[in-house]
Short mmCIF file of C-alpha atoms in Angstrom, two decimals:
data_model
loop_
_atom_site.label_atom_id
_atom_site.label_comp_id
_atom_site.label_asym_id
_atom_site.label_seq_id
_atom_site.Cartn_x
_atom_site.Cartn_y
_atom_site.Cartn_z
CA UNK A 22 -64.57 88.65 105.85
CA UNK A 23 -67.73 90.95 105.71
CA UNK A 24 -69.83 88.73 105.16
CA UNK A 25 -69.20 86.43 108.09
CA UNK A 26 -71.06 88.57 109.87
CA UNK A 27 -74.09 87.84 107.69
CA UNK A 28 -73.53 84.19 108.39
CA UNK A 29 -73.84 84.32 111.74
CA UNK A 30 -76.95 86.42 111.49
CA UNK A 31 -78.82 83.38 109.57
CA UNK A 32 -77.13 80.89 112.05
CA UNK A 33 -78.47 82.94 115.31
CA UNK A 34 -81.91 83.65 113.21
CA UNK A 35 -81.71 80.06 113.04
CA UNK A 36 -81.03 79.40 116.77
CA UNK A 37 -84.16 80.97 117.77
CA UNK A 38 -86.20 77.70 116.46
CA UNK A 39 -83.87 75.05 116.47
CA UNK A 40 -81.73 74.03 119.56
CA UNK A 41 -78.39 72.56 118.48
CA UNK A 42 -77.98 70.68 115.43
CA UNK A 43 -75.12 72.78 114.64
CA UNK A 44 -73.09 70.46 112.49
CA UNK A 45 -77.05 69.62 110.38
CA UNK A 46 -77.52 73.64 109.96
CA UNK A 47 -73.45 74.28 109.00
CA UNK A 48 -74.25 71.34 106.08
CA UNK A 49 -77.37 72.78 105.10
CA UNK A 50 -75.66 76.09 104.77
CA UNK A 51 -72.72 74.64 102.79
CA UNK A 52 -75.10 72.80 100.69
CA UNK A 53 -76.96 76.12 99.73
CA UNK A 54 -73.76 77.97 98.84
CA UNK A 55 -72.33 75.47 97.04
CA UNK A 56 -75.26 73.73 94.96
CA UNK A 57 -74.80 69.86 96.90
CA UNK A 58 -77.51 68.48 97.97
CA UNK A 59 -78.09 66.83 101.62
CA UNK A 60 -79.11 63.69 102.80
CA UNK A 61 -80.48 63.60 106.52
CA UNK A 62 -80.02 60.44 108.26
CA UNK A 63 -81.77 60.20 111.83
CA UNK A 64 -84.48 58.60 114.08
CA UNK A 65 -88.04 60.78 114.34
CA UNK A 66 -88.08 64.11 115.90
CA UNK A 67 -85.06 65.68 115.92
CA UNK A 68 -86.11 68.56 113.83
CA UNK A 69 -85.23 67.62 110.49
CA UNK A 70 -87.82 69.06 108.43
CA UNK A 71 -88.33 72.28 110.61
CA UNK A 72 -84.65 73.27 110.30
CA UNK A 73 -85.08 72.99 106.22
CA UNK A 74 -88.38 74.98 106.57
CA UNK A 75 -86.98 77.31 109.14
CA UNK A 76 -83.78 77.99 106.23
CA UNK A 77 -86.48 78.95 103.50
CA UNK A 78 -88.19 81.90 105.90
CA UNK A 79 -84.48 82.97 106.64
CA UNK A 80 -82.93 83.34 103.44
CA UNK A 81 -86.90 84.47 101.82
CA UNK A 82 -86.63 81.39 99.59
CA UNK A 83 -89.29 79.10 98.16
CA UNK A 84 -89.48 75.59 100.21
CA UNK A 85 -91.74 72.48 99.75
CA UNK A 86 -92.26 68.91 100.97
CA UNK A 87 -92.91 65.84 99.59
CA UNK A 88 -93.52 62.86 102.16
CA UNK A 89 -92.08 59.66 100.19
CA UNK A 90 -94.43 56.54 100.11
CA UNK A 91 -94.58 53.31 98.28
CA UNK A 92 -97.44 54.16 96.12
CA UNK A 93 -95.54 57.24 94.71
CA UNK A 94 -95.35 58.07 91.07
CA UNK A 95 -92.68 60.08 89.65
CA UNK A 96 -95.42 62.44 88.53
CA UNK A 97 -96.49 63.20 91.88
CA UNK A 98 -92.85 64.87 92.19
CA UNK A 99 -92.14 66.33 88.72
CA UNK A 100 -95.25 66.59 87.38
CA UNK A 101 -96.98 65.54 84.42
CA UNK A 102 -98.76 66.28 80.78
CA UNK A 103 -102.30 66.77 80.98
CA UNK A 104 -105.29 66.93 78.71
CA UNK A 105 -107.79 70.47 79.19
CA UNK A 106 -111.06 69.30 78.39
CA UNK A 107 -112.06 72.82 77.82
CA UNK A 108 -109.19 73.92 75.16
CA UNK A 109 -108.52 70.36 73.79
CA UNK A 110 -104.91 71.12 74.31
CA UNK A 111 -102.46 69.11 76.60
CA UNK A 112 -100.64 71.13 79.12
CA UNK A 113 -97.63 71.22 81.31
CA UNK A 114 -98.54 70.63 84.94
CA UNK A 115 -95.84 71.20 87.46
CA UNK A 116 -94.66 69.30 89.92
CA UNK A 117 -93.52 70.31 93.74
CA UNK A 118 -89.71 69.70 92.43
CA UNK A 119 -90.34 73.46 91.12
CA UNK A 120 -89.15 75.33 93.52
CA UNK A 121 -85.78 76.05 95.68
CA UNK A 122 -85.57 73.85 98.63
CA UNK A 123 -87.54 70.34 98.42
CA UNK A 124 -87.36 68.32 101.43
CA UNK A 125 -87.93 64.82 100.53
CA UNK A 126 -89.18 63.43 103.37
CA UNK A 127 -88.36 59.92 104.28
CA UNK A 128 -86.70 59.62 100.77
CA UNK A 129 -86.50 55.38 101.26
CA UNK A 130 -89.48 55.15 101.42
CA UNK A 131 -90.18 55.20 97.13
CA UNK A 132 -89.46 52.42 95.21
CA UNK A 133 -86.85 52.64 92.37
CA UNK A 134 -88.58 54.20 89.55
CA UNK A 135 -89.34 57.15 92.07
CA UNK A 136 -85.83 57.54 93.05
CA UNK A 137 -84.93 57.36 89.61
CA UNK A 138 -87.23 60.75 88.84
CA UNK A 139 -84.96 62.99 91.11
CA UNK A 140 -81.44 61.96 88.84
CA UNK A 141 -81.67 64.07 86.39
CA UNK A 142 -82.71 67.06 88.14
CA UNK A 143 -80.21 66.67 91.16
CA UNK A 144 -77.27 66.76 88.35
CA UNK A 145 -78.42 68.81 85.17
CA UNK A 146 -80.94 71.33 87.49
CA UNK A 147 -84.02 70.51 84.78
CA UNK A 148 -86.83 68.43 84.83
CA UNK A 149 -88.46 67.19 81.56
CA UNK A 150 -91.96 66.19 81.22
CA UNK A 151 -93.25 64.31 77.86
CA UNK A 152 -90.77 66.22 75.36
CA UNK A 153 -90.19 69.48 77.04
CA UNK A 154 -87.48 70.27 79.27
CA UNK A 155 -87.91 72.91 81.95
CA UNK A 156 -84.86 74.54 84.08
CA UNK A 157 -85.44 74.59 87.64
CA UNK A 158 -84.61 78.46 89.67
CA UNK A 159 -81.68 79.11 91.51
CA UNK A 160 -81.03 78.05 94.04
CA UNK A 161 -82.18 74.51 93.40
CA UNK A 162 -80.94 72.00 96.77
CA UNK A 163 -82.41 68.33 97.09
CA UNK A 164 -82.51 67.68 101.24
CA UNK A 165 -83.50 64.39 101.73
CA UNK A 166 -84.13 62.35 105.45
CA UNK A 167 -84.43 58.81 106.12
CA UNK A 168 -85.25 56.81 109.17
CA UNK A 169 -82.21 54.56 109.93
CA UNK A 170 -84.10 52.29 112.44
CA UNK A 171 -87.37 51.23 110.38
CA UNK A 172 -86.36 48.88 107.39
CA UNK A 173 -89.60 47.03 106.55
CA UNK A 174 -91.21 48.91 103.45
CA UNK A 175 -88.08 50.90 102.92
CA UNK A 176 -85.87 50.77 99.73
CA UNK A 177 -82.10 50.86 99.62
CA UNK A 178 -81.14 54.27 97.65
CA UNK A 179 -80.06 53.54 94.12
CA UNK A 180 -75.65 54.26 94.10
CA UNK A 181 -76.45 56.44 91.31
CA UNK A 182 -78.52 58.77 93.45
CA UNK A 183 -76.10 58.42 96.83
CA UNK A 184 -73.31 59.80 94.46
CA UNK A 185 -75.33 62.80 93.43
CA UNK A 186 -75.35 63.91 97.79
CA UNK A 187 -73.06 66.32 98.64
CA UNK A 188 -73.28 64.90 102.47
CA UNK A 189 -74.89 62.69 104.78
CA UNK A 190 -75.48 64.08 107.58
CA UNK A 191 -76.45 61.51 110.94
CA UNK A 192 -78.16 63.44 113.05
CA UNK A 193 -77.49 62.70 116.27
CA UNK A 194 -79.57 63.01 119.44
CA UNK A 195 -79.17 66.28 121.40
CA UNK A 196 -77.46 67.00 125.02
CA UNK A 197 -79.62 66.69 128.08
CA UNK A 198 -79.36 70.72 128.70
CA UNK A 199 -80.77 70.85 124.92
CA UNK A 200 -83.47 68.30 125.79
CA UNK A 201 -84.86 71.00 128.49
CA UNK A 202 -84.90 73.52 126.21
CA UNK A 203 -86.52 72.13 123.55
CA UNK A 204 -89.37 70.78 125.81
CA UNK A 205 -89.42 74.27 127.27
CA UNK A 206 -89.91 75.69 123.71
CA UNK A 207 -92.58 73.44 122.44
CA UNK A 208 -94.73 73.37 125.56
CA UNK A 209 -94.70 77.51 125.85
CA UNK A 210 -97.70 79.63 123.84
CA UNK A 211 -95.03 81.94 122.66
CA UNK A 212 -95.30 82.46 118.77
CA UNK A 213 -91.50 82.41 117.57
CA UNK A 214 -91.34 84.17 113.85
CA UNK A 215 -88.01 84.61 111.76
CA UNK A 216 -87.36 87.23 110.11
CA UNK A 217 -85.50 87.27 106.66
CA UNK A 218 -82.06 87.60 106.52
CA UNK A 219 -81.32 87.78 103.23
CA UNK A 220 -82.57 87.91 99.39
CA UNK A 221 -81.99 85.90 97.03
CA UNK A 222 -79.09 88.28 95.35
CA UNK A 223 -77.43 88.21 98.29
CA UNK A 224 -77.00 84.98 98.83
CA UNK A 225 -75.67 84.76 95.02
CA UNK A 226 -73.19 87.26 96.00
CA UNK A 227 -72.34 85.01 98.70
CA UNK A 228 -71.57 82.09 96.51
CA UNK A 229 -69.41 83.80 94.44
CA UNK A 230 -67.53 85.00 97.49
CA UNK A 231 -66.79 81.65 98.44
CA UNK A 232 -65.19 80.54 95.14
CA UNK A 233 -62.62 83.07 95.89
CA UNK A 234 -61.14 81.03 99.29
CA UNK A 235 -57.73 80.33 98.67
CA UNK A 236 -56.62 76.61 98.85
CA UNK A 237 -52.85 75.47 98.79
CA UNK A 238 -51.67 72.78 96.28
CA UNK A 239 -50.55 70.87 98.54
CA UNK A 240 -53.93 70.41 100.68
CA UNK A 241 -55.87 70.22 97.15
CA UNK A 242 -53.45 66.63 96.65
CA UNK A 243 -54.60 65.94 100.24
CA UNK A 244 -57.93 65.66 99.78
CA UNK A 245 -57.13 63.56 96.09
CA UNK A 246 -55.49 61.11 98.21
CA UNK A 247 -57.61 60.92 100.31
CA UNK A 248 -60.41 59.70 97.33
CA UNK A 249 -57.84 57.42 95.67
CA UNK A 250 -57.06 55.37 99.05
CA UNK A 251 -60.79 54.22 99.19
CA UNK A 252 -60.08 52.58 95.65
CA UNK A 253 -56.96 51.52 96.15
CA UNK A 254 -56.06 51.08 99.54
CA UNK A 255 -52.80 48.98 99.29
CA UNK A 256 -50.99 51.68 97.35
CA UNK A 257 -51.27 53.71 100.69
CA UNK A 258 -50.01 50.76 103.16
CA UNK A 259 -53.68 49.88 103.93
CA UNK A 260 -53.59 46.37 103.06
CA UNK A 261 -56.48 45.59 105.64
CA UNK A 262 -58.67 47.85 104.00
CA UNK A 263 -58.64 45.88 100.31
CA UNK A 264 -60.67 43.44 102.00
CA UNK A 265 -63.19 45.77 103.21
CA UNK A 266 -64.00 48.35 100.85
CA UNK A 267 -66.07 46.42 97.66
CA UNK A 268 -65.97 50.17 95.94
CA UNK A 269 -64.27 52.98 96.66
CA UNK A 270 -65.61 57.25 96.18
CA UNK A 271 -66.34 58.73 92.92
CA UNK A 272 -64.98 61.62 91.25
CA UNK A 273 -67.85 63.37 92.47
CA UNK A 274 -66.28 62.92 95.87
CA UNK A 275 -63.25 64.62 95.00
CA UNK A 276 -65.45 67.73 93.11
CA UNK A 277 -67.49 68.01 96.59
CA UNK A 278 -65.13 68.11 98.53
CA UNK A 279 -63.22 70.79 96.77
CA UNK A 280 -65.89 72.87 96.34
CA UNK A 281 -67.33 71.71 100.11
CA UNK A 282 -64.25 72.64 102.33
CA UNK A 283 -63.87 76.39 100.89
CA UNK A 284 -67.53 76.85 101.78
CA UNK A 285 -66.64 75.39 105.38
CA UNK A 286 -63.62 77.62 105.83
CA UNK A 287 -65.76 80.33 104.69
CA UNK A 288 -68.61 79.53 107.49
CA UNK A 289 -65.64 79.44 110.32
CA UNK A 290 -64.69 83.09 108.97
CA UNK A 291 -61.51 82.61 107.01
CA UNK A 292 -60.35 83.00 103.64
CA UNK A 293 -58.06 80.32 103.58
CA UNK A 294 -58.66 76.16 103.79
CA UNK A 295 -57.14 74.56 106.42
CA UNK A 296 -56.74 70.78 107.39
CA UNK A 297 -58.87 71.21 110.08
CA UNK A 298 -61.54 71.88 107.51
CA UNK A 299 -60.99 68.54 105.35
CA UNK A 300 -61.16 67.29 108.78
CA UNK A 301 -64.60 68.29 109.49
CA UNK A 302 -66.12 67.27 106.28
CA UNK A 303 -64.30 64.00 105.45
CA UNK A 304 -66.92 61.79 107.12
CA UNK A 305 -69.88 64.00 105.70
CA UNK A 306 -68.80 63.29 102.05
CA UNK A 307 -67.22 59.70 102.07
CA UNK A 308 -70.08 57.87 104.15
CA UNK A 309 -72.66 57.55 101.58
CA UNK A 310 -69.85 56.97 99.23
CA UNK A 311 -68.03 54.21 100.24
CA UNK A 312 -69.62 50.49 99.89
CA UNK A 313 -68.26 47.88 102.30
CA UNK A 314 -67.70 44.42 100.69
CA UNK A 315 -69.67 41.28 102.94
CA UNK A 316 -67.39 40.21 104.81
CA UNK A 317 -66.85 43.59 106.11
CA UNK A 318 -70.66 44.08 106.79
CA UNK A 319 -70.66 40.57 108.54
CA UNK A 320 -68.37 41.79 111.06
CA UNK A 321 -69.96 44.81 111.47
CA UNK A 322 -67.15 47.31 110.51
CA UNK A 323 -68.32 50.58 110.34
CA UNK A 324 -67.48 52.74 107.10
CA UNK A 325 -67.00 56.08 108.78
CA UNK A 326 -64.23 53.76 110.55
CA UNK A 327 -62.82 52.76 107.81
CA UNK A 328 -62.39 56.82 106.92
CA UNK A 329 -60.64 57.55 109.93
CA UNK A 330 -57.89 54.62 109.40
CA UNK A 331 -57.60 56.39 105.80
CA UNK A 332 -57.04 59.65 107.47
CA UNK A 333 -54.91 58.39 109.95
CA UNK A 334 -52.32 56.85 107.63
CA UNK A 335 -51.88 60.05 105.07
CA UNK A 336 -49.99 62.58 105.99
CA UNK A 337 -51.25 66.19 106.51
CA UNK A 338 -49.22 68.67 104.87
#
């Protein structure tokens, strides 16, 4: 595919900020060319937010940051009616949710009513402020982070708002040979700028190049059995697993990860889905998805193993 080769341009554009973090920057990627948005999950300083700002200077699109805090309004993010003391007249002022990438930054950190501000425009792609409704540009991706470790002052996401991630992503420390690098970055004067990759037009045509990845019946069932064994595990010969899972993935899950594994086949150069892909992206989309009942959580039973005993027991076509 022609267009691999642009790929791999933003990837190694990429590479010249960020050391490893490959499977973060492949989600982010997948997440931009197919509209899901991404939720980071990792300790501090493992270059979350500069990979998302590093992706707006590559693909020359509009980025900004919102730091999450308990004394948040949902104005603060969408923005708000206001009165001109000069005209007499309210006006519309926008919020920081205006623009193409928003990096919600510690996204737990909000309480509910917060969380609850980001619903409408993670699903519909429009905000609306008193009685007007506004559409938001294209693209339009949510990429959220939390801190896994901290839990005092932090909220549990809303399962409304979970559903409406394409991924989550745990970002995971990096090697020891990617440890000396980094350092060796960050403590040189070198000044490191990115150069654009891409316009905006381009990456549309992009998009629409991905929708034309062939996937066979028979893998498309896959994945839909996949979905229906987290509701209804016994039907699959997963007896155990009725006792563990309280609620099983959405349809959304099933819509992701249709639209999620062309995208991935498309960033390994092919224009064809394999298994291997569903196999890469499984965990991504069914983590966040998938709500262990109590007794499962008591004994510590971990959901993305609970996803691998589904994927062992269904066969791959």
């Amino acid at each position: 595919m022609n267009s691999f080769k642009t790929i791999m341009q933003i990837k190694n554009e990429l590479a010249k900020k960020i050391v490893g973090q490959e499977e973060m920057i492949d989600a982010l990627l997948i997440g931009l060319l197919t509209n899901g948005h991404i939720l980071l999950e990792g300790v501090p300083g493992l270059a979350k937010t500069t990979t998302v700002n590093s992706l707006a200077k590559v693909i020359n699109v509009d980025f900004k940051r919102v730091q999450f805090t308990p004394d948040l309004l949902p104005s603060d993010i969408i923005g708000a009616q206001i009165y001109d003391m000069k005209t007499g007249e309210f006006k519309i002022k926008k919020g920081p949710i205006f623009t193409n990438l928003l990096l919600a930054d510690e996204i737990n950190r909000a309480p509910a009513k917060v969380q609850s501000a980001l619903l409408e425009v993670m699903q519909e792609r429009q905000v609306t402020i008193a009685e007007n409704s506004f559409k938001i540009d294209k693209p339009f991706l949510v990429l959220a982070t939390q801190n896994p470790i901290e839990q005092e002052g932090a909220y549990t996401l809303p399962e409304a708002q979970l559903d409406r991630f394409m991924f989550k992503i745990v970002v995971s420390y990096n090697t020891k040979e990617q440890e000396y690098e980094i350092a060796k970055m960050a403590s040189s004067n070198e000044k490191i700028n990115l150069e654009k990759i891409i316009t905006k037009e381009e990456l549309f045509k992009l998009k629409d190049e991905i929708l034309n990845v062939h996937i066979d019946k028979e893998l498309e069932e896959y994945i839909v059995d996949i979905i229906c064994a987290t509701r209804d595990p016994k039907s699959y010969g997963l007896e155990e697993l009725s006792e563990q899972i309280e609620f099983g993935a959405s349809p959304r899950a099933t819509i992701d990860m249709f639209k999620a594994v062309k995208a991935q086949a498309y960033l390994r150069g092919n224009d064809y889905v394999s298994p291997i892909d569903i196999a890469l992206l499984v965990k991504n989309i069914l983590r966040h998805r998938i709500i262990l009942s109590y007794e499962a959580q008591a004994q510590d039973i971990n959901v993305d193993d609970v996803i691998d005993k589904i994927v062992e027991k269904i066969n791959i076509p």
